[in-house]
């Protein structure tokens, strides 16, 4: 048995895998076939759908439903009441719809109440602003805001916005973070999309 904490009001179905040091708080529901990594935190009223895969060190704030078809990599932050979807053409009366998958890559953060339309990929260390409605893929390290969400800038591993361009060539733009001194390389094509605005 792995050592994780589950509050007595939470319901974890059979055939699930939950890593050590993960905390599952009040009224959480984890469906069969789901796997959750080590050192995760699932806040009150979190729902994890059938066969969903969640990596290590993932923090899921209150009221988030991670539906079937969503994949969450390591170190991801899902803000309070953010919303995933898994059906592009929902109708109450259609049967057997196709699940459209969504992929949240390593280190990405999704702000409170943001909505992610199914079928998109949220890039590594990307940041989705609170309340944004994401309708297309988000590049690595991009900060996206608004409805529909668009690129507003780039963020560091530490989450701070990147302002200082250190080097620029035809393939990449390298930023230096003034907060933690790390360097972040952004694809030149992606960077130019921001400049065109
Ligand atoms: Zn930084």
mmCIF file of C-alpha atoms and ligand atoms in Angstrom:
data_model
loop_
_atom_site.group_PDB
_atom_site.id
_atom_site.type_symbol
_atom_site.label_atom_id
_atom_site.label_comp_id
_atom_site.label_asym_id
_atom_site.label_seq_id
_atom_site.Cartn_x
_atom_site.Cartn_y
_atom_site.Cartn_z
ATOM 1 C CA UNK A 1 0.000 0.000 0.000
ATOM 2 C CA UNK A 2 1.250 3.446 -0.813
ATOM 3 C CA UNK A 3 1.116 6.039 1.913
ATOM 4 C CA UNK A 4 -1.175 8.871 1.024
ATOM 5 C CA UNK A 5 -3.734 10.838 3.009
ATOM 6 C CA UNK A 6 -7.434 10.670 2.235
ATOM 7 C CA UNK A 7 -10.034 12.556 4.226
ATOM 8 C CA UNK A 8 -12.897 10.312 5.357
ATOM 9 C CA UNK A 9 -15.416 12.208 3.206
ATOM 10 C CA UNK A 10 -13.454 11.564 -0.024
ATOM 11 C CA UNK A 11 -14.400 8.688 -2.323
ATOM 12 C CA UNK A 12 -11.634 6.838 -4.174
ATOM 13 C CA UNK A 13 -12.869 4.063 -6.501
ATOM 14 C CA UNK A 14 -11.107 0.752 -7.151
ATOM 15 C CA UNK A 15 -8.261 0.271 -9.647
ATOM 16 C CA UNK A 16 -6.784 3.659 -8.878
ATOM 17 C CA UNK A 17 -3.138 4.464 -8.232
ATOM 18 C CA UNK A 18 -2.206 7.214 -5.819
ATOM 19 C CA UNK A 19 1.401 8.121 -4.993
ATOM 20 C CA UNK A 20 2.932 8.649 -1.583
ATOM 21 C CA UNK A 21 2.560 11.952 0.271
ATOM 22 C CA UNK A 22 -0.453 12.928 -1.827
ATOM 23 C CA UNK A 23 -3.292 14.580 0.097
ATOM 24 C CA UNK A 24 -6.906 14.030 -0.913
ATOM 25 C CA UNK A 25 -9.169 16.469 0.927
ATOM 26 C CA UNK A 26 -12.867 16.784 1.681
ATOM 27 C CA UNK A 27 -15.462 15.461 -0.777
ATOM 28 C CA UNK A 28 -12.957 14.575 -3.504
ATOM 29 C CA UNK A 29 -14.067 11.864 -5.963
ATOM 30 C CA UNK A 30 -11.450 9.809 -7.834
ATOM 31 C CA UNK A 31 -12.919 7.505 -10.528
ATOM 32 C CA UNK A 32 -11.730 4.032 -11.472
ATOM 33 C CA UNK A 33 -8.582 3.707 -13.531
ATOM 34 C CA UNK A 34 -7.290 7.127 -12.530
ATOM 35 C CA UNK A 35 -3.652 7.514 -11.552
ATOM 36 C CA UNK A 36 -2.309 10.339 -9.414
ATOM 37 C CA UNK A 37 1.404 10.792 -8.727
ATOM 38 C CA UNK A 38 3.376 11.537 -5.592
ATOM 39 C CA UNK A 39 3.177 14.654 -3.450
ATOM 40 C CA UNK A 40 -0.003 16.000 -5.037
ATOM 41 C CA UNK A 41 -2.696 18.036 -3.330
ATOM 42 C CA UNK A 42 -6.365 17.677 -4.301
ATOM 43 C CA UNK A 43 -8.492 20.375 -2.626
ATOM 44 C CA UNK A 44 -12.130 20.243 -1.595
ATOM 45 C CA UNK A 45 -14.654 19.068 -4.218
ATOM 46 C CA UNK A 46 -12.069 17.972 -6.791
ATOM 47 C CA UNK A 47 -13.250 15.336 -9.302
ATOM 48 C CA UNK A 48 -10.832 13.080 -11.206
ATOM 49 C CA UNK A 49 -12.447 11.210 -14.122
ATOM 50 C CA UNK A 50 -12.108 7.647 -15.373
ATOM 51 C CA UNK A 51 -8.554 6.736 -16.511
ATOM 52 C CA UNK A 52 -7.236 10.277 -15.990
ATOM 53 C CA UNK A 53 -3.450 10.510 -15.533
ATOM 54 C CA UNK A 54 -2.015 13.104 -13.168
ATOM 55 C CA UNK A 55 1.757 13.439 -12.587
ATOM 56 C CA UNK A 56 3.798 14.225 -9.467
ATOM 57 C CA UNK A 57 3.707 17.447 -7.403
ATOM 58 C CA UNK A 58 0.434 18.587 -8.946
ATOM 59 C CA UNK A 59 -1.659 21.086 -6.968
ATOM 60 C CA UNK A 60 -5.377 21.072 -7.715
ATOM 61 C CA UNK A 61 -7.340 23.796 -5.960
ATOM 62 C CA UNK A 62 -10.939 23.570 -4.752
ATOM 63 C CA UNK A 63 -13.759 22.689 -7.111
ATOM 64 C CA UNK A 64 -11.769 21.540 -10.163
ATOM 65 C CA UNK A 65 -13.071 18.648 -12.308
ATOM 66 C CA UNK A 66 -10.355 16.844 -14.273
ATOM 67 C CA UNK A 67 -12.551 15.030 -16.783
ATOM 68 C CA UNK A 68 -11.855 11.874 -18.760
ATOM 69 C CA UNK A 69 -9.500 12.706 -21.631
ATOM 70 C CA UNK A 70 -7.420 15.228 -19.689
ATOM 71 C CA UNK A 71 -3.752 14.450 -19.046
ATOM 72 C CA UNK A 72 -1.810 16.469 -16.462
ATOM 73 C CA UNK A 73 2.000 16.227 -16.256
ATOM 74 C CA UNK A 74 4.284 16.878 -13.249
ATOM 75 C CA UNK A 75 4.403 20.171 -11.321
ATOM 76 C CA UNK A 76 1.161 21.560 -12.732
ATOM 77 C CA UNK A 77 -1.007 24.066 -10.821
ATOM 78 C CA UNK A 78 -4.760 24.082 -11.462
ATOM 79 C CA UNK A 79 -6.347 27.169 -9.886
ATOM 80 C CA UNK A 80 -9.628 27.223 -7.993
ATOM 81 C CA UNK A 81 -12.699 26.384 -10.043
ATOM 82 C CA UNK A 82 -10.880 26.349 -13.383
ATOM 83 C CA UNK A 83 -12.800 24.295 -15.938
ATOM 84 C CA UNK A 84 -11.807 21.566 -18.349
ATOM 85 C CA UNK A 85 -14.195 20.367 -21.055
ATOM 86 C CA UNK A 86 -14.104 17.155 -23.097
ATOM 87 C CA UNK A 87 -16.787 17.534 -25.739
ATOM 88 C CA UNK A 88 -16.620 20.069 -28.581
ATOM 89 C CA UNK A 89 -20.277 19.700 -29.610
ATOM 90 C CA UNK A 90 -22.195 18.991 -26.411
ATOM 91 C CA UNK A 91 -25.847 17.986 -26.621
ATOM 92 C CA UNK A 92 -27.782 16.520 -23.730
ATOM 93 C CA UNK A 93 -29.385 13.925 -25.971
ATOM 94 C CA UNK A 94 -26.388 12.673 -28.009
ATOM 95 C CA UNK A 95 -25.132 9.276 -26.921
ATOM 96 C CA UNK A 96 -21.599 7.943 -27.031
ATOM 97 C CA UNK A 97 -19.795 11.162 -27.827
ATOM 98 C CA UNK A 98 -16.068 11.091 -28.631
ATOM 99 C CA UNK A 99 -13.893 12.274 -25.796
ATOM 100 C CA UNK A 100 -11.611 15.052 -27.050
ATOM 101 C CA UNK A 101 -8.364 15.028 -25.081
ATOM 102 C CA UNK A 102 -6.515 17.915 -23.466
ATOM 103 C CA UNK A 103 -2.877 17.870 -22.381
ATOM 104 C CA UNK A 104 -1.366 20.068 -19.678
ATOM 105 C CA UNK A 105 2.426 19.845 -19.841
ATOM 106 C CA UNK A 106 5.064 19.961 -17.113
ATOM 107 C CA UNK A 107 5.136 22.998 -14.872
ATOM 108 C CA UNK A 108 2.149 24.802 -16.424
ATOM 109 C CA UNK A 109 -0.226 26.887 -14.292
ATOM 110 C CA UNK A 110 -3.885 27.593 -14.966
ATOM 111 C CA UNK A 111 -5.457 30.543 -13.131
ATOM 112 C CA UNK A 112 -8.691 30.653 -11.179
ATOM 113 C CA UNK A 113 -11.860 30.211 -13.215
ATOM 114 C CA UNK A 114 -10.071 29.843 -16.555
ATOM 115 C CA UNK A 115 -11.809 27.577 -19.085
ATOM 116 C CA UNK A 116 -9.906 25.181 -21.344
ATOM 117 C CA UNK A 117 -11.737 24.132 -24.522
ATOM 118 C CA UNK A 118 -10.991 20.463 -25.215
ATOM 119 C CA UNK A 119 -8.351 19.409 -27.724
ATOM 120 C CA UNK A 120 -5.688 21.929 -26.766
ATOM 121 C CA UNK A 121 -2.197 21.511 -25.382
ATOM 122 C CA UNK A 122 -0.957 23.817 -22.624
ATOM 123 C CA UNK A 123 2.833 24.041 -23.060
ATOM 124 C CA UNK A 124 5.554 23.541 -20.467
ATOM 125 C CA UNK A 125 5.663 26.269 -17.812
ATOM 126 C CA UNK A 126 2.960 28.206 -19.641
ATOM 127 C CA UNK A 127 0.637 30.369 -17.564
ATOM 128 C CA UNK A 128 -3.070 30.852 -18.221
ATOM 129 C CA UNK A 129 -4.437 34.029 -16.610
ATOM 130 C CA UNK A 130 -7.431 33.969 -14.304
ATOM 131 C CA UNK A 131 -10.706 33.775 -16.199
ATOM 132 C CA UNK A 132 -9.076 33.228 -19.602
ATOM 133 C CA UNK A 133 -10.871 31.093 -22.187
ATOM 134 C CA UNK A 134 -8.266 28.971 -23.986
ATOM 135 C CA UNK A 135 -9.365 27.916 -27.486
ATOM 136 C CA UNK A 136 -6.001 27.009 -29.052
ATOM 137 C CA UNK A 137 -2.637 25.523 -28.047
ATOM 138 C CA UNK A 138 -0.540 27.568 -25.634
ATOM 139 C CA UNK A 139 3.232 27.571 -26.414
ATOM 140 C CA UNK A 140 5.851 26.723 -23.759
ATOM 141 C CA UNK A 141 6.463 29.632 -21.312
ATOM 142 C CA UNK A 142 3.670 31.738 -22.850
ATOM 143 C CA UNK A 143 1.371 33.851 -20.692
ATOM 144 C CA UNK A 144 -2.128 33.935 -22.167
ATOM 145 C CA UNK A 145 -5.049 36.070 -21.012
ATOM 146 C CA UNK A 146 -8.541 37.060 -22.121
ATOM 147 C CA UNK A 147 -11.409 35.557 -24.091
ATOM 148 C CA UNK A 148 -10.432 34.108 -26.472
ATOM 149 C CA UNK A 149 -7.027 33.829 -24.792
ATOM 150 C CA UNK A 150 -4.056 35.344 -26.599
ATOM 151 C CA UNK A 151 -0.339 35.653 -25.814
ATOM 152 C CA UNK A 152 0.370 38.583 -23.526
ATOM 153 C CA UNK A 153 4.039 37.797 -22.796
ATOM 154 C CA UNK A 154 6.295 35.067 -21.472
ATOM 155 C CA UNK A 155 6.985 33.767 -17.989
ATOM 156 C CA UNK A 156 9.941 32.137 -16.246
ATOM 157 C CA UNK A 157 10.091 28.756 -14.481
ATOM 158 C CA UNK A 158 9.486 30.763 -11.291
ATOM 159 C CA UNK A 159 6.291 32.323 -12.687
ATOM 160 C CA UNK A 160 7.539 35.919 -13.035
ATOM 161 C CA UNK A 161 6.976 37.759 -16.295
ATOM 162 C CA UNK A 162 10.061 37.975 -18.537
ATOM 163 C CA UNK A 163 11.061 41.421 -19.785
ATOM 164 C CA UNK A 164 14.822 41.311 -20.408
ATOM 165 C CA UNK A 165 15.823 39.926 -23.789
ATOM 166 C CA UNK A 166 19.402 38.699 -23.522
ATOM 167 C CA UNK A 167 19.952 37.245 -26.981
ATOM 168 C CA UNK A 168 17.935 37.039 -30.140
ATOM 169 C CA UNK A 169 18.554 35.143 -33.368
ATOM 170 C CA UNK A 170 16.381 33.694 -36.128
ATOM 171 C CA UNK A 171 15.515 30.558 -34.146
ATOM 172 C CA UNK A 172 15.101 31.698 -30.589
ATOM 173 C CA UNK A 173 14.833 34.573 -28.155
ATOM 174 C CA UNK A 174 16.561 34.124 -24.815
ATOM 175 C CA UNK A 175 15.218 35.975 -21.809
ATOM 176 C CA UNK A 176 16.977 36.428 -18.456
ATOM 177 C CA UNK A 177 14.689 36.455 -15.434
ATOM 178 C CA UNK A 178 15.270 39.449 -13.166
ATOM 179 C CA UNK A 179 13.669 37.551 -10.286
ATOM 180 C CA UNK A 180 15.603 34.242 -10.204
ATOM 181 C CA UNK A 181 18.380 34.711 -12.828
ATOM 182 C CA UNK A 182 17.323 31.678 -14.844
ATOM 183 C CA UNK A 183 17.357 31.876 -18.633
ATOM 184 C CA UNK A 184 14.362 30.952 -20.764
ATOM 185 C CA UNK A 185 14.523 30.311 -24.493
ATOM 186 C CA UNK A 186 11.390 31.008 -26.524
ATOM 187 C CA UNK A 187 10.859 29.906 -30.101
ATOM 188 C CA UNK A 188 11.406 32.882 -32.435
ATOM 189 C CA UNK A 189 8.192 32.235 -34.368
ATOM 190 C CA UNK A 190 6.197 32.300 -31.136
ATOM 191 C CA UNK A 191 7.954 35.468 -29.952
ATOM 192 C CA UNK A 192 7.168 37.231 -33.226
ATOM 193 C CA UNK A 193 3.479 36.439 -32.808
ATOM 194 C CA UNK A 194 3.562 38.590 -29.675
ATOM 195 C CA UNK A 195 5.402 41.434 -31.466
ATOM 196 C CA UNK A 196 2.841 41.483 -34.297
ATOM 197 C CA UNK A 197 0.088 42.554 -31.919
HETATM 198 ZN ZN1 LIG B 1 12.547 33.359 -12.739
#
